[in-house]
Structure formats: structure tokens, C-alpha cells
Amino acid sequence: MKRTLKFLACAAVVAAVAGTATAAYAVPAKAPHATVAQAGTAQTQAASAAKVRASTPLRPTAKKTAPTPRVVASGEHVTAAPGFELWLTAEGKYWTTPSMPDEPQFRSVVDGNIDRNAPGASMQAEGDGSRVYLSGVYYGGKGTASSVEVETADGTVHGKLIELPGKPGWGAWYAVADVKPGSGSWDYVSRVTVHDTKGKIYAQLKLR
């Protein structure tokens, strides 16, 4: 009887030790030593990766900056298309077109024909059957001019802006529109809109 009790007591101790080992490593009690080591390493690596993710700050998404007019020196020529060039002086806008490359045209901003204290825009256009060369001045708006859209019979055309240094309060816009067959007419352009850097209307010209 005493031998039986001792055997049962020893068996109970062995079972308790085996149970503790199983709970600590979360692997079968008969797993080889290499398997236990790999499981411990995997747990350590997962914990380290989690700490790195938690400590790494999220980078804010970069905001796109609205474009601003190209600043040009007085008399500096800007080529919009072959034969279509523009330049500015303190007096106004000069330009040439492919049909008259050697005869500059001029629109004044100081002769009293425009009120530079109120938002506004002008337009001059010349076509050759396949293209229309568009340009004008804009002035009087609040904020900073950013972009120009020209609504034509063939769709919306996006142009460009130029200004003299020192924020003169006015600038010039220009664009080239490809004309579809049969769409040319006196009312080819319906609207010119200059937007500011916040997307609001800086100045606008409605033709129809």
C-alpha cells in the first residue's frame, strides 16, 4: 500500500511540472528545444514591431500649393506659341500674332479705359482657321490671381498669367485654343474667368 501511494504522489508531481511547461511555451509538451526557441523569438519580434509602429508618427499629407502668375521683367518676351508673343511694361500689354509677327499691338492700363480699382478683364483674339490666339489683361481683384479659364465654343481652355514685379494690381492672361471645323464665329469665346489662389473669382469677363 505504501509503495502504491508513493507512486501516485510521484506521478502527480510529474504531471504538475509537465502542465507548467506546456502553459509557458504554448507548444506541445514533447516539442523539441529548437521549436520552443523559435516560438519565443517570433513573439519577441512581433512585440518589437508593434512598439515601432506605435512610436512612429504619421506624416501629414502635403497640401498642394495653388499656382501664381509668372513674374516677368518689363519688356521680357513670353512665347505662347510660334509667332504669338507677349510682354508687359508699366503702361500695359504688348503682343504679336502669327499673322503680324513684326507689328506689335498694344492695350493700355493707364489711359483711363479701365478702372483698376474694380475687378475686371479684357480680351483680344485672332484666329487663323485652326487656332485662336487669345489674350487680355485682368485687374482689381482681391487676393492673388492664380489661374484663368476661357470658355469657348469648343470647350474650356486653360491659359496662363504673367505679371510685373511688385504686385502692380494687374496682369495679362493668354491662351491658345484649337478650333474644330465649323465652330469659328464672332461669339467663339463666351467667358473669361481668373481665379485666385483660394479658388474664388478674382476677375471675370462675360461676352454672352
Short mmCIF file of C-alpha atoms in Angstrom, two decimals:
data_model
loop_
_atom_site.label_atom_id
_atom_site.label_comp_id
_atom_site.label_asym_id
_atom_site.label_seq_id
_atom_site.Cartn_x
_atom_site.Cartn_y
_atom_site.Cartn_z
CA MET A 1 0.00 0.00 0.00
CA LYS A 2 2.77 2.41 0.91
CA ARG A 3 4.55 1.73 -2.43
CA THR A 4 1.29 2.48 -4.32
CA LEU A 5 0.85 5.84 -2.54
CA LYS A 6 4.43 6.86 -3.30
CA PHE A 7 3.98 6.01 -6.98
CA LEU A 8 0.79 8.10 -7.19
CA ALA A 9 2.46 11.04 -5.46
CA CYS A 10 5.40 10.98 -7.89
CA ALA A 11 3.04 10.77 -10.87
CA ALA A 12 1.16 13.83 -9.61
CA VAL A 13 4.39 15.86 -9.33
CA VAL A 14 5.47 14.92 -12.87
CA ALA A 15 2.03 15.90 -14.26
CA ALA A 16 2.18 19.27 -12.50
CA VAL A 17 5.65 20.04 -13.91
CA ALA A 18 4.60 18.99 -17.41
CA GLY A 19 1.49 21.19 -17.23
CA THR A 20 3.56 24.23 -16.27
CA ALA A 21 5.93 23.74 -19.19
CA THR A 22 3.05 23.47 -21.66
CA ALA A 23 1.45 26.75 -20.49
CA ALA A 24 4.74 28.68 -20.60
CA TYR A 25 5.76 27.87 -24.19
CA ALA A 26 2.37 27.27 -25.80
CA VAL A 27 3.76 24.25 -27.68
CA PRO A 28 3.21 20.50 -27.23
CA ALA A 29 4.95 19.09 -24.16
CA LYS A 30 7.06 16.81 -26.36
CA ALA A 31 8.20 19.62 -28.77
CA PRO A 32 11.96 19.75 -29.38
CA HIS A 33 14.05 22.53 -27.87
CA ALA A 34 14.54 24.29 -31.27
CA THR A 35 10.77 24.67 -31.76
CA VAL A 36 10.38 26.28 -28.34
CA ALA A 37 13.22 28.73 -29.07
CA GLN A 38 11.69 29.73 -32.44
CA ALA A 39 8.31 30.41 -30.83
CA GLY A 40 9.92 32.66 -28.22
CA THR A 41 11.89 34.58 -30.89
CA ALA A 42 8.75 35.13 -33.01
CA GLN A 43 6.88 36.55 -30.02
CA THR A 44 9.78 38.93 -29.24
CA GLN A 45 9.98 40.16 -32.85
CA ALA A 46 6.21 40.76 -33.04
CA ALA A 47 6.30 42.77 -29.81
CA SER A 48 9.23 44.89 -31.09
CA ALA A 49 7.45 45.59 -34.43
CA ALA A 50 4.32 46.68 -32.58
CA LYS A 51 6.34 49.13 -30.48
CA VAL A 52 7.97 50.62 -33.61
CA ARG A 53 4.59 51.11 -35.29
CA ALA A 54 3.17 52.76 -32.18
CA SER A 55 6.15 55.12 -31.79
CA THR A 56 6.36 56.18 -35.47
CA PRO A 57 4.37 59.42 -36.03
CA LEU A 58 2.04 59.63 -39.01
CA ARG A 59 3.21 62.03 -41.68
CA PRO A 60 0.59 64.63 -42.64
CA THR A 61 -0.48 64.67 -46.29
CA ALA A 62 1.25 67.51 -48.14
CA LYS A 63 -1.11 70.22 -49.37
CA LYS A 64 -0.89 71.31 -52.99
CA THR A 65 0.11 74.94 -53.43
CA ALA A 66 -2.02 76.98 -55.83
CA PRO A 67 -0.09 78.42 -58.78
CA THR A 68 0.65 82.14 -59.01
CA PRO A 69 1.36 84.32 -62.06
CA ARG A 70 4.77 84.14 -63.67
CA VAL A 71 6.65 87.30 -62.76
CA VAL A 72 8.37 88.88 -65.78
CA ALA A 73 10.66 91.87 -66.16
CA SER A 74 9.43 94.90 -68.05
CA GLY A 75 9.80 94.19 -71.76
CA GLU A 76 10.56 90.48 -71.28
CA HIS A 77 9.03 88.46 -74.13
CA VAL A 78 6.97 85.37 -73.36
CA THR A 79 6.32 82.94 -76.22
CA ALA A 80 2.84 81.42 -76.03
CA ALA A 81 3.06 79.79 -79.49
CA PRO A 82 5.20 80.31 -82.60
CA GLY A 83 4.60 83.92 -83.62
CA PHE A 84 2.41 84.61 -80.58
CA GLU A 85 4.44 86.58 -78.04
CA LEU A 86 3.54 88.85 -75.14
CA TRP A 87 5.40 91.33 -72.95
CA LEU A 88 4.47 93.91 -70.35
CA THR A 89 5.54 97.39 -69.35
CA ALA A 90 4.13 99.71 -66.71
CA GLU A 91 1.86 101.15 -69.43
CA GLY A 92 0.19 97.91 -70.49
CA LYS A 93 0.30 94.74 -72.58
CA TYR A 94 2.07 94.25 -75.92
CA TRP A 95 1.70 91.22 -78.16
CA THR A 96 2.27 89.85 -81.64
CA THR A 97 0.35 87.18 -83.55
CA PRO A 98 1.45 84.76 -86.30
CA SER A 99 -0.22 86.89 -88.97
CA MET A 100 1.62 90.04 -87.81
CA PRO A 101 4.83 88.92 -86.08
CA ASP A 102 6.61 92.20 -86.81
CA GLU A 103 3.74 94.54 -85.86
CA PRO A 104 3.21 94.59 -82.08
CA GLN A 105 -0.19 95.53 -80.79
CA PHE A 106 -0.80 97.36 -77.52
CA ARG A 107 -3.50 97.73 -74.85
CA SER A 108 -3.01 100.38 -72.19
CA VAL A 109 -3.80 100.04 -68.49
CA VAL A 110 -3.14 103.73 -67.73
CA ASP A 111 -5.19 105.60 -70.36
CA GLY A 112 -8.40 105.60 -68.31
CA ASN A 113 -10.24 102.97 -70.34
CA ILE A 114 -10.28 100.54 -67.42
CA ASP A 115 -10.95 101.04 -63.73
CA ARG A 116 -8.16 99.20 -61.97
CA ASN A 117 -9.88 99.69 -58.59
CA ALA A 118 -12.71 97.30 -59.57
CA PRO A 119 -12.36 93.67 -60.71
CA GLY A 120 -12.37 93.26 -64.45
CA ALA A 121 -10.76 91.65 -67.50
CA SER A 122 -10.41 92.27 -71.22
CA MET A 123 -9.83 90.06 -74.26
CA GLN A 124 -8.28 90.31 -77.69
CA ALA A 125 -8.48 87.40 -80.14
CA GLU A 126 -7.19 86.48 -83.55
CA GLY A 127 -7.76 83.24 -85.43
CA ASP A 128 -6.20 81.56 -88.45
CA GLY A 129 -8.82 78.88 -89.12
CA SER A 130 -7.23 76.17 -86.96
CA ARG A 131 -6.29 78.15 -83.86
CA VAL A 132 -7.43 81.19 -81.93
CA TYR A 133 -4.80 83.27 -80.12
CA LEU A 134 -6.34 84.78 -77.01
CA SER A 135 -5.01 87.33 -74.55
CA GLY A 136 -6.09 90.17 -72.31
CA VAL A 137 -5.49 91.94 -69.03
CA TYR A 138 -7.03 91.36 -65.62
CA TYR A 139 -7.10 93.78 -62.71
CA GLY A 140 -8.70 94.97 -59.48
CA GLY A 141 -9.35 91.62 -57.81
CA LYS A 142 -8.78 90.75 -54.17
CA GLY A 143 -6.09 88.31 -53.10
CA THR A 144 -3.63 86.77 -55.56
CA ALA A 145 -4.53 85.72 -59.09
CA SER A 146 -3.82 82.05 -59.75
CA SER A 147 -5.33 80.65 -62.95
CA VAL A 148 -7.51 81.52 -65.94
CA GLU A 149 -10.24 79.59 -67.72
CA VAL A 150 -11.59 80.58 -71.13
CA GLU A 151 -14.95 79.14 -72.15
CA THR A 152 -15.14 78.67 -75.91
CA ALA A 153 -17.48 77.06 -78.39
CA ASP A 154 -15.13 74.04 -78.36
CA GLY A 155 -14.91 73.74 -74.58
CA THR A 156 -12.90 75.22 -71.72
CA VAL A 157 -9.31 76.28 -72.36
CA HIS A 158 -6.84 76.80 -69.52
CA GLY A 159 -4.46 79.69 -70.04
CA LYS A 160 -1.54 81.27 -68.16
CA LEU A 161 -0.90 84.50 -66.27
CA ILE A 162 2.03 86.92 -66.22
CA GLU A 163 2.64 89.98 -64.04
CA LEU A 164 5.31 92.59 -63.47
CA PRO A 165 7.26 92.55 -60.20
CA GLY A 166 5.98 94.35 -57.11
CA LYS A 167 2.28 93.44 -57.19
CA PRO A 168 1.10 96.13 -59.63
CA GLY A 169 -2.58 95.17 -59.25
CA TRP A 170 -2.95 93.96 -62.82
CA GLY A 171 -1.50 91.37 -65.15
CA ALA A 172 -2.01 89.67 -68.50
CA TRP A 173 -3.51 86.32 -69.40
CA TYR A 174 -3.07 84.32 -72.59
CA ALA A 175 -4.23 81.04 -74.12
CA VAL A 176 -4.32 79.19 -77.44
CA ALA A 177 -7.50 77.37 -78.48
CA ASP A 178 -7.64 74.68 -81.15
CA VAL A 179 -10.67 75.34 -83.34
CA LYS A 180 -12.86 72.49 -84.52
CA PRO A 181 -14.17 72.67 -88.10
CA GLY A 182 -17.25 74.87 -88.37
CA SER A 183 -17.08 76.28 -84.83
CA GLY A 184 -15.40 79.61 -85.57
CA SER A 185 -17.65 82.63 -85.13
CA TRP A 186 -17.78 86.08 -83.58
CA ASP A 187 -19.03 84.60 -80.31
CA TYR A 188 -16.40 81.86 -80.10
CA VAL A 189 -15.47 82.94 -76.56
CA SER A 190 -18.28 83.31 -74.04
CA ARG A 191 -16.45 83.92 -70.75
CA VAL A 192 -13.02 84.56 -69.27
CA THR A 193 -12.58 83.83 -65.56
CA VAL A 194 -9.48 84.47 -63.49
CA HIS A 195 -9.45 82.61 -60.17
CA ASP A 196 -7.44 83.47 -57.08
CA THR A 197 -5.31 81.08 -55.03
CA LYS A 198 -8.36 80.13 -52.93
CA GLY A 199 -10.40 79.13 -55.98
CA LYS A 200 -12.63 82.21 -55.88
CA ILE A 201 -13.24 84.57 -58.78
CA TYR A 202 -10.55 87.23 -58.98
CA ALA A 203 -11.90 88.87 -62.14
CA GLN A 204 -14.28 87.89 -64.93
CA LEU A 205 -15.36 88.94 -68.41
CA LYS A 206 -18.73 87.78 -69.77
CA LEU A 207 -19.24 88.13 -73.51
CA ARG A 208 -22.59 86.36 -73.87
#
